[in-house]
């Protein structure tokens, strides 16, 4: 006798059967990796006004033109990087779109730089850098360009500019506002500092690749940012925040907690595999059909009930009872219902009218009457049965 | 491939070094990685060292047939043809309705040895119960992992109809013997065959005294009669949709089987030839030309695998089926259901063709619940139910009357009563010489 045939495929057969899918998966992975390597990686990291980004929101245009004119541009991602590059006559450009930067940090940086250009500063930044300047609200995005109307060289050269965020001068006597919108709100404010100027600019779009060529944007950008030979292009990142946060949950917990939970997860996986692995396939079985026979009777009863078919119901009950009584009394098959009722009345000694009413004449107008007639009918049948003995004689 | 609870416990045990070393050194990741690697190595080691379930050979020893309600012993003989001991968890994959007592059993088979796995099967459903395969999970020496394979070991157990009605057989056979001439009781009537002459004993019918023989023998001599023999009985079992109805916790088709088995047992003892056909739109089972003891065994064997089909019975084909079985006059028993006049139209339309040539008996199960519902009238919905039940009884009465009008007999009864009632009717027909 030989070894019994095994139905479970071995590893080699299983591999061969699933070869197609393995090849497909590997191919798809390779294609995805190539796609990410070629393009996806760069695009994913592009931020607004990034110095080396050629996307519409990037600022590669301005930076390249500045470099062509002999300004060396240093891109900085964190406060420490920016501080390292701030030596000598340097312009500091700061755009903190996400609000990562601490105001004290920014004040330190601004003190080190000779000229500072702050793009759309928020309330706290303004308080730290230019206490006399307040935010003045926004203009419509499709508003007409505004002319300079001030004696700042950069603004005069630009002549007109689009304005988005505006600023007001409240308590800064030497501040100059340019591109006035209305009642003392300006698109650009210049504040002379110790050894340079602090410029607050209210339109982030003006420097982007997409809009740099609109109106006087290019002239304004180049004049503001090209004041010195060096420019630090500082876009704060998440790295600027962490240094000042309170200790995280991870730092507070013991070092073994995450490995411990990982081990628990692995244990859970192993337990799932342990309990989930079936001892062979599920056995199927064809089941015979079984129909409960009473359903038709039950269904018809509910139909009578819902349709208030009292006359149908009592008819059925009466016909059944009358035919049984007729058989008990030995009446011929052709006997009418009234004849049977009369015969039953005479056997029982009841009033003929009562028996006739119960067995034939009375019509139920309500369920109560139906029940009364039904019990009267079954009562008559029972009495007839009781009156006769088994042989059918009285 | 499978893992055991021990492997899960081993992985979970890694909590101790992870916490202890992590607390001491401040870095638990290397410990975790090392522990998981250790577990994995042990698992692979264990699985590789486990005896191969693919090197087993399985033999099955099992009786062919069992009557429903009885139990059989199923034995698997498993021989290890590999070089390592197999510590196995064995599952014999019987269908659920075979009701295997021990579906999973553990055993150890050393190399080149054989072990038996026995279990009781007590099937609770008629028909063929199958087990296609035996699944073996062989554990490694450390009990951490196991190799698993399904081995082909087809097994089939035919579960026969229970034939509970056989308890009625002795009394009916006694009645049959009373009919026979050997008994002192005489039966007169047209169609009974002359058997022999014997001396008069008190109690014999004086009308059966043969005066000519009495004159010759100088003693009172009576003629004895015996019922006709070698008549044909054709049983047609309706397996259409109405036979699926479950009455009193027994499907109609099972009651039909019981009634036909009792009738066949009785008729074959009485010397008649019995043929059975189970039919709806095509023949589901047919027993023809069997006699004596083989008849019942062939009947239960054939009927075991017949289940109700959810299709309408094709009554037009029934006369043809009967004609295929016999060209002579026969007792044709139609085991079907009698309900609403509409549903019985097919039966009524072919009855004249059958009654013209044959003696036809229509047997049907009545629902005792419906009969009981008629006299249950305490509440409002009870009254409506009683009316509905009464209406269905009236329908049955009307259809029965129509069948009798066509010249056929009707036998009805509750599931437990129908088989003896049908047999009694057969005996009555035989006694009356109507066969």
mmCIF file of C-alpha atoms in Angstrom, chain A residues 20-194:
data_model
loop_
_atom_site.group_PDB
_atom_site.id
_atom_site.type_symbol
_atom_site.label_atom_id
_atom_site.label_comp_id
_atom_site.label_asym_id
_atom_site.label_seq_id
_atom_site.Cartn_x
_atom_site.Cartn_y
_atom_site.Cartn_z
ATOM 1 C CA UNK A 20 1.325 35.224 -11.443
ATOM 2 C CA UNK A 21 0.190 37.247 -8.448
ATOM 3 C CA UNK A 22 3.672 37.404 -6.955
ATOM 4 C CA UNK A 23 5.018 38.742 -10.259
ATOM 5 C CA UNK A 24 2.168 41.253 -10.456
ATOM 6 C CA UNK A 25 2.767 42.509 -6.905
ATOM 7 C CA UNK A 26 6.500 42.816 -7.347
ATOM 8 C CA UNK A 27 6.008 44.613 -10.678
ATOM 9 C CA UNK A 28 3.547 47.066 -9.168
ATOM 10 C CA UNK A 29 5.918 47.763 -6.270
ATOM 11 C CA UNK A 30 8.806 48.416 -8.661
ATOM 12 C CA UNK A 31 6.711 50.774 -10.767
ATOM 13 C CA UNK A 32 5.569 52.636 -7.658
ATOM 14 C CA UNK A 33 9.138 52.971 -6.355
ATOM 15 C CA UNK A 34 10.377 54.270 -9.719
ATOM 16 C CA UNK A 35 7.532 56.781 -9.877
ATOM 17 C CA UNK A 36 8.287 58.056 -6.376
ATOM 18 C CA UNK A 37 11.996 58.254 -7.098
ATOM 19 C CA UNK A 38 11.474 60.220 -10.305
ATOM 20 C CA UNK A 39 9.007 62.876 -9.276
ATOM 21 C CA UNK A 40 6.890 62.289 -6.245
ATOM 22 C CA UNK A 41 9.572 62.971 -3.633
ATOM 23 C CA UNK A 42 10.274 66.570 -4.646
ATOM 24 C CA UNK A 43 6.718 67.635 -5.128
ATOM 25 C CA UNK A 44 5.617 66.305 -1.835
ATOM 26 C CA UNK A 45 7.948 68.638 0.083
ATOM 27 C CA UNK A 46 7.208 71.819 -1.812
ATOM 28 C CA UNK A 47 6.069 74.631 0.518
ATOM 29 C CA UNK A 48 4.765 78.098 -0.346
ATOM 30 C CA UNK A 49 7.561 80.463 -1.340
ATOM 31 C CA UNK A 50 10.203 77.761 -1.071
ATOM 32 C CA UNK A 51 13.434 79.143 -2.442
ATOM 33 C CA UNK A 52 14.211 76.274 -4.784
ATOM 34 C CA UNK A 53 10.677 75.400 -5.835
ATOM 35 C CA UNK A 54 9.620 75.992 -9.428
ATOM 36 C CA UNK A 55 5.940 75.361 -8.706
ATOM 37 C CA UNK A 56 3.489 78.300 -9.051
ATOM 38 C CA UNK A 57 3.567 78.830 -5.275
ATOM 39 C CA UNK A 58 7.350 78.616 -5.066
ATOM 40 C CA UNK A 59 9.820 81.502 -5.200
ATOM 41 C CA UNK A 60 12.580 80.176 -7.400
ATOM 42 C CA UNK A 61 12.032 83.071 -9.866
ATOM 43 C CA UNK A 62 12.855 85.852 -7.410
ATOM 44 C CA UNK A 63 15.737 83.933 -5.868
ATOM 45 C CA UNK A 64 17.324 83.157 -9.239
ATOM 46 C CA UNK A 65 17.078 86.789 -10.419
ATOM 47 C CA UNK A 66 18.573 87.992 -7.121
ATOM 48 C CA UNK A 67 21.452 85.524 -7.480
ATOM 49 C CA UNK A 68 22.003 86.723 -11.053
ATOM 50 C CA UNK A 69 22.396 90.227 -9.656
ATOM 51 C CA UNK A 70 25.075 89.121 -7.251
ATOM 52 C CA UNK A 71 23.053 88.550 -4.092
ATOM 53 C CA UNK A 72 23.965 85.304 -2.415
ATOM 54 C CA UNK A 73 20.833 83.676 -1.133
ATOM 55 C CA UNK A 74 20.930 81.217 1.771
ATOM 56 C CA UNK A 75 17.802 79.169 2.422
ATOM 57 C CA UNK A 76 17.250 78.426 6.139
ATOM 58 C CA UNK A 77 14.782 75.945 7.641
ATOM 59 C CA UNK A 78 15.314 76.637 11.311
ATOM 60 C CA UNK A 79 16.192 79.491 13.611
ATOM 61 C CA UNK A 80 19.672 78.084 14.261
ATOM 62 C CA UNK A 81 20.423 77.803 10.525
ATOM 63 C CA UNK A 82 19.241 81.355 10.004
ATOM 64 C CA UNK A 83 21.276 82.649 12.923
ATOM 65 C CA UNK A 84 24.407 80.932 11.581
ATOM 66 C CA UNK A 85 24.099 82.794 8.302
ATOM 67 C CA UNK A 86 23.439 86.233 9.805
ATOM 68 C CA UNK A 87 26.940 87.764 9.729
ATOM 69 C CA UNK A 88 27.553 91.305 8.547
ATOM 70 C CA UNK A 89 25.204 93.141 6.212
ATOM 71 C CA UNK A 90 22.548 90.606 5.603
ATOM 72 C CA UNK A 91 18.895 90.927 4.640
ATOM 73 C CA UNK A 92 16.631 88.540 6.539
ATOM 74 C CA UNK A 93 13.463 87.448 4.799
ATOM 75 C CA UNK A 94 10.949 85.722 7.072
ATOM 76 C CA UNK A 95 7.700 84.111 6.012
ATOM 77 C CA UNK A 96 6.010 82.139 8.792
ATOM 78 C CA UNK A 97 2.865 80.900 7.084
ATOM 79 C CA UNK A 98 2.064 78.195 9.661
ATOM 80 C CA UNK A 99 2.927 80.172 12.803
ATOM 81 C CA UNK A 100 5.774 77.863 13.836
ATOM 82 C CA UNK A 101 8.073 80.627 15.040
ATOM 83 C CA UNK A 102 8.335 81.835 18.602
ATOM 84 C CA UNK A 103 8.222 85.660 18.725
ATOM 85 C CA UNK A 104 11.246 85.924 21.036
ATOM 86 C CA UNK A 105 13.273 83.864 18.570
ATOM 87 C CA UNK A 106 12.274 86.134 15.732
ATOM 88 C CA UNK A 107 13.171 89.238 17.699
ATOM 89 C CA UNK A 108 16.669 87.804 18.315
ATOM 90 C CA UNK A 109 17.122 87.048 14.626
ATOM 91 C CA UNK A 110 15.844 90.477 13.586
ATOM 92 C CA UNK A 111 18.345 92.120 15.918
ATOM 93 C CA UNK A 112 21.223 90.255 14.229
ATOM 94 C CA UNK A 113 20.180 91.152 10.679
ATOM 95 C CA UNK A 114 20.704 94.597 9.160
ATOM 96 C CA UNK A 115 17.524 94.675 7.086
ATOM 97 C CA UNK A 116 14.506 92.555 7.802
ATOM 98 C CA UNK A 117 11.598 91.842 5.488
ATOM 99 C CA UNK A 118 8.649 90.179 7.279
ATOM 100 C CA UNK A 119 5.912 88.811 5.079
ATOM 101 C CA UNK A 120 2.392 88.834 6.553
ATOM 102 C CA UNK A 121 3.350 88.851 10.252
ATOM 103 C CA UNK A 122 0.674 87.824 12.713
ATOM 104 C CA UNK A 123 -0.406 89.800 15.781
ATOM 105 C CA UNK A 124 2.221 88.427 18.157
ATOM 106 C CA UNK A 125 5.073 88.871 15.664
ATOM 107 C CA UNK A 126 4.067 92.497 15.113
ATOM 108 C CA UNK A 127 4.051 93.114 18.853
ATOM 109 C CA UNK A 128 7.540 91.753 19.172
ATOM 110 C CA UNK A 129 9.106 93.406 16.113
ATOM 111 C CA UNK A 130 7.096 96.585 15.518
ATOM 112 C CA UNK A 131 4.994 97.454 18.538
ATOM 113 C CA UNK A 132 3.517 100.530 16.859
ATOM 114 C CA UNK A 133 2.067 98.662 13.912
ATOM 115 C CA UNK A 134 -1.191 96.758 13.967
ATOM 116 C CA UNK A 135 -2.901 94.482 11.504
ATOM 117 C CA UNK A 136 -5.546 96.259 9.439
ATOM 118 C CA UNK A 137 -7.607 93.519 7.818
ATOM 119 C CA UNK A 138 -7.618 92.063 4.366
ATOM 120 C CA UNK A 139 -8.523 93.411 0.967
ATOM 121 C CA UNK A 140 -10.412 91.526 -1.711
ATOM 122 C CA UNK A 141 -8.171 89.177 -3.692
ATOM 123 C CA UNK A 142 -9.293 90.683 -6.991
ATOM 124 C CA UNK A 143 -8.866 94.359 -5.887
ATOM 125 C CA UNK A 144 -7.102 96.735 -8.273
ATOM 126 C CA UNK A 145 -3.391 97.424 -7.782
ATOM 127 C CA UNK A 146 -2.653 100.365 -5.499
ATOM 128 C CA UNK A 147 -0.062 103.048 -6.259
ATOM 129 C CA UNK A 148 2.863 103.638 -3.879
ATOM 130 C CA UNK A 149 2.342 107.264 -2.671
ATOM 131 C CA UNK A 150 5.395 107.304 -0.416
ATOM 132 C CA UNK A 151 9.120 108.056 -0.610
ATOM 133 C CA UNK A 152 10.472 104.570 0.072
ATOM 134 C CA UNK A 153 12.775 103.822 -2.876
ATOM 135 C CA UNK A 154 11.574 100.256 -3.399
ATOM 136 C CA UNK A 155 7.926 101.330 -3.392
ATOM 137 C CA UNK A 156 8.537 104.224 -5.725
ATOM 138 C CA UNK A 157 10.256 101.923 -8.168
ATOM 139 C CA UNK A 158 7.370 99.504 -8.038
ATOM 140 C CA UNK A 159 4.811 102.315 -8.601
ATOM 141 C CA UNK A 160 1.851 99.989 -8.072
ATOM 142 C CA UNK A 161 1.297 96.741 -6.230
ATOM 143 C CA UNK A 162 -1.483 94.392 -5.305
ATOM 144 C CA UNK A 163 -2.457 94.483 -1.653
ATOM 145 C CA UNK A 164 -3.891 91.580 0.341
ATOM 146 C CA UNK A 165 -3.203 92.068 4.049
ATOM 147 C CA UNK A 166 -3.058 95.646 5.324
ATOM 148 C CA UNK A 167 -1.414 97.223 8.382
ATOM 149 C CA UNK A 168 -2.029 100.378 10.353
ATOM 150 C CA UNK A 169 0.462 102.642 12.049
ATOM 151 C CA UNK A 170 -0.724 103.618 15.527
ATOM 152 C CA UNK A 171 2.246 104.489 17.631
ATOM 153 C CA UNK A 172 5.382 104.534 15.444
ATOM 154 C CA UNK A 173 6.371 108.105 14.582
ATOM 155 C CA UNK A 174 9.167 107.205 12.167
ATOM 156 C CA UNK A 175 7.277 104.510 10.298
ATOM 157 C CA UNK A 176 6.390 105.079 6.691
ATOM 158 C CA UNK A 177 3.361 103.491 5.079
ATOM 159 C CA UNK A 178 3.143 102.763 1.377
ATOM 160 C CA UNK A 179 0.367 101.510 -0.913
ATOM 161 C CA UNK A 180 -2.417 103.092 1.175
ATOM 162 C CA UNK A 181 -5.778 101.457 0.748
ATOM 163 C CA UNK A 182 -8.036 103.737 2.777
ATOM 164 C CA UNK A 183 -8.165 105.522 6.165
ATOM 165 C CA UNK A 184 -4.601 104.791 7.187
ATOM 166 C CA UNK A 185 -4.213 101.186 6.123
ATOM 167 C CA UNK A 186 -1.147 100.294 4.137
ATOM 168 C CA UNK A 187 0.071 97.306 2.126
ATOM 169 C CA UNK A 188 3.709 97.964 3.085
ATOM 170 C CA UNK A 189 5.205 99.598 6.168
ATOM 171 C CA UNK A 190 8.827 100.509 6.542
ATOM 172 C CA UNK A 191 10.338 101.091 9.978
ATOM 173 C CA UNK A 192 13.900 102.382 10.309
ATOM 174 C CA UNK A 193 15.813 100.264 12.855
ATOM 175 C CA UNK A 194 19.241 100.693 14.465
#
